[in-house]
Coordinates of C-alpha atoms in Angstrom, one line a residue:
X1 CA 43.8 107.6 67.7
X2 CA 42.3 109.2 64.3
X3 CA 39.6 108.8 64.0
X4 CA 40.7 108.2 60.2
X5 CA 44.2 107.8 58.5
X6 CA 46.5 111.3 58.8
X7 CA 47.2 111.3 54.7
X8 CA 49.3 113.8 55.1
X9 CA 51.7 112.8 57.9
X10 CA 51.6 109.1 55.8
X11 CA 52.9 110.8 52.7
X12 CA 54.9 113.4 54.4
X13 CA 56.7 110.3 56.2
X14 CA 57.0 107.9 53.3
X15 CA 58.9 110.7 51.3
X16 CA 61.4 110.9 54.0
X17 CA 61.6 107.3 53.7
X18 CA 62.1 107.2 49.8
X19 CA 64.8 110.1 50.6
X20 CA 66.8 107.6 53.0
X21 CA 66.8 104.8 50.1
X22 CA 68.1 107.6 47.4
X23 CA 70.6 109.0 49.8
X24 CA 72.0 105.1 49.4
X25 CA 70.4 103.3 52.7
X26 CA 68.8 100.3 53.0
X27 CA 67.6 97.4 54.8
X28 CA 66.3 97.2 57.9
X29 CA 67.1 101.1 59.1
X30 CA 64.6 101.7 55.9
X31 CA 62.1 99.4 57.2
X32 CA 62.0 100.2 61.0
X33 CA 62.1 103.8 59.5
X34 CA 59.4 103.6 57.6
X35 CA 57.0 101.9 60.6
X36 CA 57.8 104.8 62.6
X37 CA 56.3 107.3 60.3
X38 CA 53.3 104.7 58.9
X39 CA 52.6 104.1 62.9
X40 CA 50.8 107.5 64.2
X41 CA 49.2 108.0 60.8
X42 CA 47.3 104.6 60.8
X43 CA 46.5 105.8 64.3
X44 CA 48.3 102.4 65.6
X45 CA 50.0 102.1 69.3
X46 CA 52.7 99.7 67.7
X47 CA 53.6 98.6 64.1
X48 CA 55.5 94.6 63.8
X49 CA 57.2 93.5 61.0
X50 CA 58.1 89.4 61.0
X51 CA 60.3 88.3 58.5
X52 CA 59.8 84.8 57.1
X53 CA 62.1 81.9 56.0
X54 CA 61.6 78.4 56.1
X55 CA 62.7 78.0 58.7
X56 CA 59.8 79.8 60.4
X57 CA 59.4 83.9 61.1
X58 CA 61.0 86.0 63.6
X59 CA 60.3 89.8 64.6
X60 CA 63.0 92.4 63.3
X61 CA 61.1 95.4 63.8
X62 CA 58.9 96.7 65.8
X63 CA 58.1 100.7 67.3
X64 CA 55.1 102.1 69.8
X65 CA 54.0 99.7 72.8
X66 CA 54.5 97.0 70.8
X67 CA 58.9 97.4 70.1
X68 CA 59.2 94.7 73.4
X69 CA 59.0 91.8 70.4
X70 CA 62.3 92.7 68.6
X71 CA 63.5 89.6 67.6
X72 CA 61.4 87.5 69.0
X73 CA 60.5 84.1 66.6
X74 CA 57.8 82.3 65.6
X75 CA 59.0 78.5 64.4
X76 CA 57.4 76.9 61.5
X77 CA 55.2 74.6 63.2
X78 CA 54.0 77.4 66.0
X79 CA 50.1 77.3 66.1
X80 CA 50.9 81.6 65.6
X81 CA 53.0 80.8 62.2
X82 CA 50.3 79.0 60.6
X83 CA 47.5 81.4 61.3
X84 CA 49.6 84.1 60.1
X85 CA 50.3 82.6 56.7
X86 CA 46.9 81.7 56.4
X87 CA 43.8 83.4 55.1
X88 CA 42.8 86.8 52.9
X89 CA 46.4 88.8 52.7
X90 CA 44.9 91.9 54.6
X91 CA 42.7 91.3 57.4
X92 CA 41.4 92.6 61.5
X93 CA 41.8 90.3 63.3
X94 CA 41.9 89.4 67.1
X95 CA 44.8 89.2 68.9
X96 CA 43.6 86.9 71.7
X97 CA 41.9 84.9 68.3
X98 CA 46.2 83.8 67.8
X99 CA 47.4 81.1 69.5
X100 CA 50.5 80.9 71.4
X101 CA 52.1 82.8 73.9
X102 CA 53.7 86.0 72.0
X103 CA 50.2 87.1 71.5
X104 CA 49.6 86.3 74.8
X105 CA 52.3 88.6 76.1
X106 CA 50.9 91.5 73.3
X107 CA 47.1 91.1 74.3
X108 CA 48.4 91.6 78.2
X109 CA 49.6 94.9 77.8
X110 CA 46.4 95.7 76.4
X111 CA 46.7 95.7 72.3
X112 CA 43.7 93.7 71.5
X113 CA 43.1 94.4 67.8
X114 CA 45.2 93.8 65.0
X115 CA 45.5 94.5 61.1
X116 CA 47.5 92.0 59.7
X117 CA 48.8 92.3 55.9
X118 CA 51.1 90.0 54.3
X119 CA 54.0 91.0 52.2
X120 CA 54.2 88.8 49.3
X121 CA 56.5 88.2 46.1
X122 CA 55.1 86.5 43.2
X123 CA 52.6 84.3 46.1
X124 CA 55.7 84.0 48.1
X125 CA 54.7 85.4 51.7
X126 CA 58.4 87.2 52.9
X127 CA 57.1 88.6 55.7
X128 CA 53.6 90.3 57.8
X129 CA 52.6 93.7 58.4
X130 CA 50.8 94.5 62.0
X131 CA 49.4 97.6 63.1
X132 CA 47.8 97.0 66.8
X133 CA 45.3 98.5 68.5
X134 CA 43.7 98.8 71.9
X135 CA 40.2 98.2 72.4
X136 CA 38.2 100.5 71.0
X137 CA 36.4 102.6 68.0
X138 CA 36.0 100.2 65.1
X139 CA 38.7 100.8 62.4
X140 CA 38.4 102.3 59.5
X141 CA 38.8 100.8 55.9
X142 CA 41.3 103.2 55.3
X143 CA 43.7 102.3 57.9
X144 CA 43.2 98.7 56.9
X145 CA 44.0 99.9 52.7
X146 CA 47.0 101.8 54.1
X147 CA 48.8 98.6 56.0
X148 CA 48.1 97.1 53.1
X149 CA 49.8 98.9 50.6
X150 CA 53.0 99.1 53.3
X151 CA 52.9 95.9 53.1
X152 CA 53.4 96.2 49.3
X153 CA 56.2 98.4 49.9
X154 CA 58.1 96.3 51.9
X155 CA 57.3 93.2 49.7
X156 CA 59.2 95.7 46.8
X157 CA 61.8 96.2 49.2
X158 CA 62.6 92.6 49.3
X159 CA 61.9 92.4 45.8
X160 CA 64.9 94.4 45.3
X161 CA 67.1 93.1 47.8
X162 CA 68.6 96.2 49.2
X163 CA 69.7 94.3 52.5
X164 CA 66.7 92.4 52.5
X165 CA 66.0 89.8 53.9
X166 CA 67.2 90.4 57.0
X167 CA 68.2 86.5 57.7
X168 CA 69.7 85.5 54.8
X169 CA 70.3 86.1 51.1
X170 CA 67.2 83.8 49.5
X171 CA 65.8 80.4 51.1
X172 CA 68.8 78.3 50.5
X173 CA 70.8 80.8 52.6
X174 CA 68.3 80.8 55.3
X175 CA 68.0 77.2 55.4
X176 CA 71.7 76.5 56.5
X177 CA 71.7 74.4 59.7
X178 CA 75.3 76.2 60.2
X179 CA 75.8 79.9 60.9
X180 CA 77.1 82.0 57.8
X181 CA 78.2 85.5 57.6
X182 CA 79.3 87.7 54.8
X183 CA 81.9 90.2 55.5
X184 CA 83.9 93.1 54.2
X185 CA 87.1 94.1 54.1
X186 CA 86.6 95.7 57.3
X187 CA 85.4 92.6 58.8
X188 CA 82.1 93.8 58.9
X189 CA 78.9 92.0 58.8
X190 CA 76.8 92.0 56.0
X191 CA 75.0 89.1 55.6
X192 CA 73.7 87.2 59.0
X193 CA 71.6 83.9 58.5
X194 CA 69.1 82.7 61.4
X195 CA 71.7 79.8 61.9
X196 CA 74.1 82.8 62.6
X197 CA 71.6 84.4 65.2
X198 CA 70.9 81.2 66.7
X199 CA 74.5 80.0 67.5
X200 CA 75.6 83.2 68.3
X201 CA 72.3 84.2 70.4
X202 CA 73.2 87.8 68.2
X203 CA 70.0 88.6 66.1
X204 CA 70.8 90.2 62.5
X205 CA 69.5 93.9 64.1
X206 CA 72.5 94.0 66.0
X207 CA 75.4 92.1 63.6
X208 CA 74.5 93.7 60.3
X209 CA 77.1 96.6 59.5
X210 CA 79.1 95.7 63.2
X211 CA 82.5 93.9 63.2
X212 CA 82.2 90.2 63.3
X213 CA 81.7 89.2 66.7
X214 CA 84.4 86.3 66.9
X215 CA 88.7 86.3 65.3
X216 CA 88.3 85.7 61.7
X217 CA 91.1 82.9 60.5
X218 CA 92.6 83.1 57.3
X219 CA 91.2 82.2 54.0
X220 CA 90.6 78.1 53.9
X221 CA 92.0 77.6 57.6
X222 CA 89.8 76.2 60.5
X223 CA 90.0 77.9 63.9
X224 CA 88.4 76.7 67.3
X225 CA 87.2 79.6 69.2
X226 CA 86.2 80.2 72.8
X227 CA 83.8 82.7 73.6
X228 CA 83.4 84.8 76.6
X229 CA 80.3 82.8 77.4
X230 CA 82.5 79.5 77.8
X231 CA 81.0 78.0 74.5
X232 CA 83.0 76.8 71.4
X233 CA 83.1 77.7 67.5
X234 CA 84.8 76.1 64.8
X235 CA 85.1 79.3 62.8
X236 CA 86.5 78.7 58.9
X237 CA 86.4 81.4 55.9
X238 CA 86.8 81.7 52.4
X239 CA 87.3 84.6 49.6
X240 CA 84.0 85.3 47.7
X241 CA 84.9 85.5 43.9
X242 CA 84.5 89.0 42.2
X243 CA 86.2 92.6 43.0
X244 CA 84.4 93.4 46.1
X245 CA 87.0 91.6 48.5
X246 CA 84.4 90.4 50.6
X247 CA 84.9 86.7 52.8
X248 CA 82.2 84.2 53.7
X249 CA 82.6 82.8 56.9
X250 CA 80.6 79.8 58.1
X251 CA 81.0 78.7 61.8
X252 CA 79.4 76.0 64.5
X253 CA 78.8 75.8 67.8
X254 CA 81.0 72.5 68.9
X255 CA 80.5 72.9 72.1
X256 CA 78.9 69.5 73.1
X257 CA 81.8 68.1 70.8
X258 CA 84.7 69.9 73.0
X259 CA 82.9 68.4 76.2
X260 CA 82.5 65.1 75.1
X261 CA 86.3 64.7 74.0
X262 CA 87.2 66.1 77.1
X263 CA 84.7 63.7 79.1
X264 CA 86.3 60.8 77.1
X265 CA 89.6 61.7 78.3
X266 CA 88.5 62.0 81.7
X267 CA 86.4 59.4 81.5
X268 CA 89.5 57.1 81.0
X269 CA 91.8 58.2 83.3
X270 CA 89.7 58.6 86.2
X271 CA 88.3 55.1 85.1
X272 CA 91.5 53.1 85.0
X273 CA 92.8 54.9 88.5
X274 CA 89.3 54.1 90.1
X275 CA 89.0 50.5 89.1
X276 CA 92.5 49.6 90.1
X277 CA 92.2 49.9 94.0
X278 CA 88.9 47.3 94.2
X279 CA 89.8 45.0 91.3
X280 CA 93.9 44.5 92.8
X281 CA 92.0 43.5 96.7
X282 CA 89.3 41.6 95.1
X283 CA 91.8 39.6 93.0
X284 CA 94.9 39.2 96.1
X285 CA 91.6 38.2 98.3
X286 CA 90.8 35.4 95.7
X287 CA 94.3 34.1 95.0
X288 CA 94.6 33.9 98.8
X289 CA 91.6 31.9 98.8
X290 CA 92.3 29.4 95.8
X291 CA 95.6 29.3 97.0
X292 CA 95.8 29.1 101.0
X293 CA 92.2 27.4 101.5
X294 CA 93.1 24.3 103.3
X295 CA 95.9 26.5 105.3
X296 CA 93.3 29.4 106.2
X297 CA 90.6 29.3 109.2
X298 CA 87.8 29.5 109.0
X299 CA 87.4 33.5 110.2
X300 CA 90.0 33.7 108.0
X301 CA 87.8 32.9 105.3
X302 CA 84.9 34.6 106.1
X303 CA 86.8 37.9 106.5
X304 CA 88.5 36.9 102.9
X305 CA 85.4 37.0 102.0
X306 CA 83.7 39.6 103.5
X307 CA 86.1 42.0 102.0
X308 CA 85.6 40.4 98.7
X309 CA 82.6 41.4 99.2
X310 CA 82.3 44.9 100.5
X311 CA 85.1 45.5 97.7
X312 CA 82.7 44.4 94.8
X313 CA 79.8 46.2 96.4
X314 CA 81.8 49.7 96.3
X315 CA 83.3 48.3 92.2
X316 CA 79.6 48.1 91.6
X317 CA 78.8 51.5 92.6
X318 CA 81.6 52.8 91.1
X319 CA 80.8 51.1 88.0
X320 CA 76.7 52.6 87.9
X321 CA 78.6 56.3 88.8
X322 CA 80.5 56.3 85.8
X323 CA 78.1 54.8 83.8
X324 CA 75.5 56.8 84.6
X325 CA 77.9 60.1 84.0
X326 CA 79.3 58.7 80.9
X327 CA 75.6 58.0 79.1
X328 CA 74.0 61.4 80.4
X329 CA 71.5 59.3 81.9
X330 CA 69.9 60.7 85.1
X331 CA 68.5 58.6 87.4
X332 CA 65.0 59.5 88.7
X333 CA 62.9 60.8 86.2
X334 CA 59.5 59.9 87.5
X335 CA 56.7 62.8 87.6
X336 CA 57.2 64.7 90.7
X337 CA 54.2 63.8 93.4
X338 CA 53.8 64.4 96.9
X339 CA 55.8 62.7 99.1
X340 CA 57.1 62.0 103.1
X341 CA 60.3 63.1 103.2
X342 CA 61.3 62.0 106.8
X343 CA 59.3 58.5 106.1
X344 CA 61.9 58.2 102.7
X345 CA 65.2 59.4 104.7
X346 CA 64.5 56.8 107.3
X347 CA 63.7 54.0 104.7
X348 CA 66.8 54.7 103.0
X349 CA 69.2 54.2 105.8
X350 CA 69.4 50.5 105.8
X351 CA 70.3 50.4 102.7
X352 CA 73.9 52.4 103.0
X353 CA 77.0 51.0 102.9
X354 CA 77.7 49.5 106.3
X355 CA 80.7 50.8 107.4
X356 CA 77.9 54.1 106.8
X357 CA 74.2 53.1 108.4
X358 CA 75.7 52.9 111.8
X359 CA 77.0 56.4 111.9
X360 CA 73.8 57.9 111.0
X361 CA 71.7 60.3 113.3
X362 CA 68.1 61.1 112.2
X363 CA 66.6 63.8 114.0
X364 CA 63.3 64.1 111.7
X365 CA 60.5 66.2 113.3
X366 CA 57.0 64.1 113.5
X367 CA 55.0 67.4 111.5
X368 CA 57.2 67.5 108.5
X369 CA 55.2 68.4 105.2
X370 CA 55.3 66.5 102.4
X371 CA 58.3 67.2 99.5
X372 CA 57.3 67.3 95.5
X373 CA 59.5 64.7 93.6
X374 CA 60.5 61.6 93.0
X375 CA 60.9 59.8 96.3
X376 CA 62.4 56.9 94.7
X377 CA 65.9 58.8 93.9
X378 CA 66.0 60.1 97.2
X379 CA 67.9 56.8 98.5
X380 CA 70.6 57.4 95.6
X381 CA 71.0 61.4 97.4
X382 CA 71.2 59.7 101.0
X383 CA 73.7 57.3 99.9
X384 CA 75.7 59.7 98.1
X385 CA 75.8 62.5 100.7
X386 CA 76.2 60.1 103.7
X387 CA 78.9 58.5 102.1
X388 CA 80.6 61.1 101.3
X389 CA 80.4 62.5 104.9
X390 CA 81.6 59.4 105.6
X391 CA 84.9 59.0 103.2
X392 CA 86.1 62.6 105.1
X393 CA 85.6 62.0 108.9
X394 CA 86.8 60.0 111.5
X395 CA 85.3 56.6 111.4
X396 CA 83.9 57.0 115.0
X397 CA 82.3 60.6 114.2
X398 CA 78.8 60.7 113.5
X399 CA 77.3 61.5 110.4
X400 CA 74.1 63.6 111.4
X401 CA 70.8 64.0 108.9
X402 CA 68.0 66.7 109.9
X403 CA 65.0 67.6 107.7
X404 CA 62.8 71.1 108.3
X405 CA 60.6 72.9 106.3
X406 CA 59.8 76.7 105.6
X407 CA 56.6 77.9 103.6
X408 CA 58.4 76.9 100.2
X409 CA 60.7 74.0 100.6
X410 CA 61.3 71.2 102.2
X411 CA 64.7 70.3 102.9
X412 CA 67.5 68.0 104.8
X413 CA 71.0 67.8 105.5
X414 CA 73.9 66.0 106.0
X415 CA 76.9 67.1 108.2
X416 CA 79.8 65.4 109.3
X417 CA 82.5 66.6 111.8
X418 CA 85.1 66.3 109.1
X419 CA 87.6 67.9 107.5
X420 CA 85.4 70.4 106.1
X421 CA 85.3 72.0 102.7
X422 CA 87.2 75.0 101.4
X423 CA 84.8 78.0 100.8
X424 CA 86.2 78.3 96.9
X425 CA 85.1 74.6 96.6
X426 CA 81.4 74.3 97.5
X427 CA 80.5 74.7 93.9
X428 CA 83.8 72.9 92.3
X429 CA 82.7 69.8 94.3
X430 CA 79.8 69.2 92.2
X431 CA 81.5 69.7 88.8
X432 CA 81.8 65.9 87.5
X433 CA 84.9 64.2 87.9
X434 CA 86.2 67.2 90.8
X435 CA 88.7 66.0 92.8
X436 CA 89.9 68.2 95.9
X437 CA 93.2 66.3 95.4
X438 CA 94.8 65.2 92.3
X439 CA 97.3 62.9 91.8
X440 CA 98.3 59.0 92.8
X441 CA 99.0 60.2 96.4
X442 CA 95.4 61.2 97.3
X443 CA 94.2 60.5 100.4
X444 CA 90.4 60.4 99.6
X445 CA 89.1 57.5 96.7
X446 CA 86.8 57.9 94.7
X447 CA 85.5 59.0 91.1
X448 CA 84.2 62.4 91.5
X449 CA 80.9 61.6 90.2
X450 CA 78.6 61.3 93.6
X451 CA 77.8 65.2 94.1
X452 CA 77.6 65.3 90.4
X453 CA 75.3 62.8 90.3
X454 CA 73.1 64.4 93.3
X455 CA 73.1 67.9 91.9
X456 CA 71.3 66.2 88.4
X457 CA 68.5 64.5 90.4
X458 CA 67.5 67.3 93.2
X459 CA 67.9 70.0 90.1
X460 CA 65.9 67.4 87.7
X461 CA 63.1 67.8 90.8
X462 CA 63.1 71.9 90.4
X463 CA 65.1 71.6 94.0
X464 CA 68.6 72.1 94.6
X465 CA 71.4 71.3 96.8
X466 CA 74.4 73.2 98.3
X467 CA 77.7 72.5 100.7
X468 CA 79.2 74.7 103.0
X469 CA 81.7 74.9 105.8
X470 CA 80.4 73.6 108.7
X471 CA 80.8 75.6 112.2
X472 CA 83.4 73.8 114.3
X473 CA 84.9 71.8 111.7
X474 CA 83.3 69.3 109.0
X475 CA 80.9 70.1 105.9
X476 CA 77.1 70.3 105.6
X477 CA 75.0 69.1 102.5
X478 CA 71.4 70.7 102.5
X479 CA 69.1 69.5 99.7
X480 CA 66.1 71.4 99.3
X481 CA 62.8 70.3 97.2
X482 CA 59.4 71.8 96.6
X483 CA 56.6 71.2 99.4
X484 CA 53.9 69.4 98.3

């Protein structure tokens, strides 16, 4: 480092900079230009320049050690946002003195000091100048006067708004909760919002001046686009008044939208086929009843009964799956703690179904460690694993539960002797409402919703659970937690 500002390489570089803006560019090539040439001269490892909106700031350029930030933001409320805005416009500063965890990541890789110098319109802060430092020689005024006066610059810059501001055209623009876009006749970007970067996860460094990243449709229509990603837009457009032939384009991410409809459709028909099966038995079983009772035994009646029974118990778990699935509400949800996991597999197993609980083989070793989570949703995983061993073996097969541990995890599993699982399924079967077989001719009820439900709690517990193809024949369901 200098051990005083280079004036020479800081005017040599700022009149290459005023020759890009004559020669008719602008925007953010200027200003990343222009931190390139200021950097070496202030004798600074790195140069930052955050943009700010109300919506908060976020990091479109940035050279030396410290580039790694590029588009990185800082929201509004961020502990970092408010000390920035804060305070004399031009100041040294500490980097370890900002709170949060981007100045974490910066004082790591050893830049430790920091002149900061805000860019201001008319006491409107548009953005903040940072030249950082390693530890080191005290800096000198002069480097402190120079980021200054960039900051200036670039405050002009925006003043004239040469494609500044990066995110948006003004604080009305930038405000938009949807994404908008301004485009040519080209269909090239040239206007990107932080709504835009956001739904798109493409920050304005990379749209501005590129095609638009998605089909435009045509003036005053609405389109619903998939992207690569899986996710959804609802894309519309519209011609800007005046001779330039330019289009806005707003769009949305309607993703959660195009699930939920689809869910609700789903939802229905998987609903009305599941409910039909327990509702017709329980209802013939009563009728019989009413009807026959003085005719009937009286093991006739208890197995009337009986059924009734067993039937509502399964319509009541049906009924909590699809619920459950429907609301989004997980079950579990307690802070994760320390827990026996062989002591909550064998106090869940008299609580399966019984056509279930006499099937099941524990072989739980005496030293297991403990598991982190939420022992309490571990009888929901048992029931839903073991009975869907159950549903997909032989009735006189055993259904055979194990636990081990290695120096991470903790885990158990389930295996039947089945009909086993097709290798392109294993992750299929925990998609909800999955159904290896479609149609009213399956041989295997149910809604689709147990290994969807299982997945959510052992994931919700930073664990995670898997099927495969058992050796032999049958399937194997290993859930594997945290130790404790």
């Amino acid at each position: 480092m200098p051990e005083r500002t280079d004036f020479t390489a800081l005017i040599a570089g700022h009149t290459s900079v005023i020759k890009m803006i004559n020669s008719g560019e602008a925007g953010l090539a200027v200003l990343t230009r222009l931190l390139r040439e200021v950097e070496p001269a202030v004798g600074a490892a790195g140069l930052v320049f955050v943009e700010f909106a109300p919506t908060g700031g976020r990091v479109i350029a940035a050279t030396g050690s410290a580039e790694f930030v590029t588009g990185r933001p800082l929201p509004a409320t961020d502990p970092a946002t408010v000390c920035l805005l804060s305070g004399p416009p031009v100041r040294e500063v500490r980097v370890d003195a900002i709170p949060g965890a981007l100045a974490d990541e910066v004082a790591a890789r050893g830049l430790r000091r920091m002149i900061l110098a805000r860019a201001e319109i008319g006491g409107l802060t548009v953005g903040s100048l940072h030249a950082l430092y390693p530890e080191g020689e005290p800096l000198d005024a002069s480097q402190r006067a120079v980021v200054g006066y960039v900051a200036a610059c670039i405050a002009h810059m925006y003043g004239d708004q040469t494609g500044l501001p990066v995110h948006g055209d003004g604080p009305v623009v930038a405000a938009l909760a949807d994404g908008l876009a301004v485009v040519d006749r080209e269909h090239h970007v040239r206007l990107w919002n932080p709504a835009a970067a956001q739904v798109t996860g493409r920050p304005a460094g990379e749209a501005l001046s590129q095609p638009l990243p998605f089909p435009l449709p045509p003036s005053g229509q609405v389109l619903d686009h998939r992207l690569p990603d899986g996710r959804w837009l609802r894309i519309t457009s519209g011609e800007l008044p005046g001779p330039g032939t330019l289009r806005v384009v707003t769009f949305r991410d309607i993703t959660d939208q195009q699930r939920r409809d689809n869910d609700r459709d789903l939802f229905v028909a998987v609903t009305s086929h599941e409910l039909r099966t327990p509702v017709t038995v329980i209802k013939g079983y009563a009728d019989t009843l009413t009807d026959h009772w003085e005719s009937l035994s009286d093991d006739d009646r208890r197995q009337a009964a009986r059924i009734i029974g067993q039937r509502a118990n399964e319509l009541a778990r049906l009924v909590d799956r699809l619920l459950t699935a429907a609301t989004e509400n997980r079950p579990g949800g307690e802070p994760a703690a320390p827990f026996d996991l062989a002591d909550a597999l064998r106090a869940a197993v008299p609580d399966l179904p019984a056509d279930v609980r006499h099937r099941v083989v524990l072989d739980l070793p005496a030293d297991l460690p403990k598991a982190l989570g939420d022992r309490h949703s571990l009888a929901t995983v048992l029931t839903e694993l073991s009975t869907n061993a159950g549903k997909y073996s032989l009735p006189d097969t055993p259904i055979e539960v194990c636990a081990e541990a290695n120096e991470r995890t903790v885990s158990f599993r389930v295996a039947d002797r089945g009909i086993g699982i097709r290798p392109e399924h294993v992750e299929r079967a925990f998609d909800r409402f999955w159904q290896g077989e479609s149609g009213d001719r399956r041989r295997y009820p149910g809604a689709g919703l147990g290994l969807y439900l299982v997945r959510q709690i052992v994931e919700q517990q930073n664990g995670w659970v898997s099927l495969r193809p058992r050796a032999g024949g049958g399937t194997v369901a290993e859930v594997r937690l945290p130790r404790g």
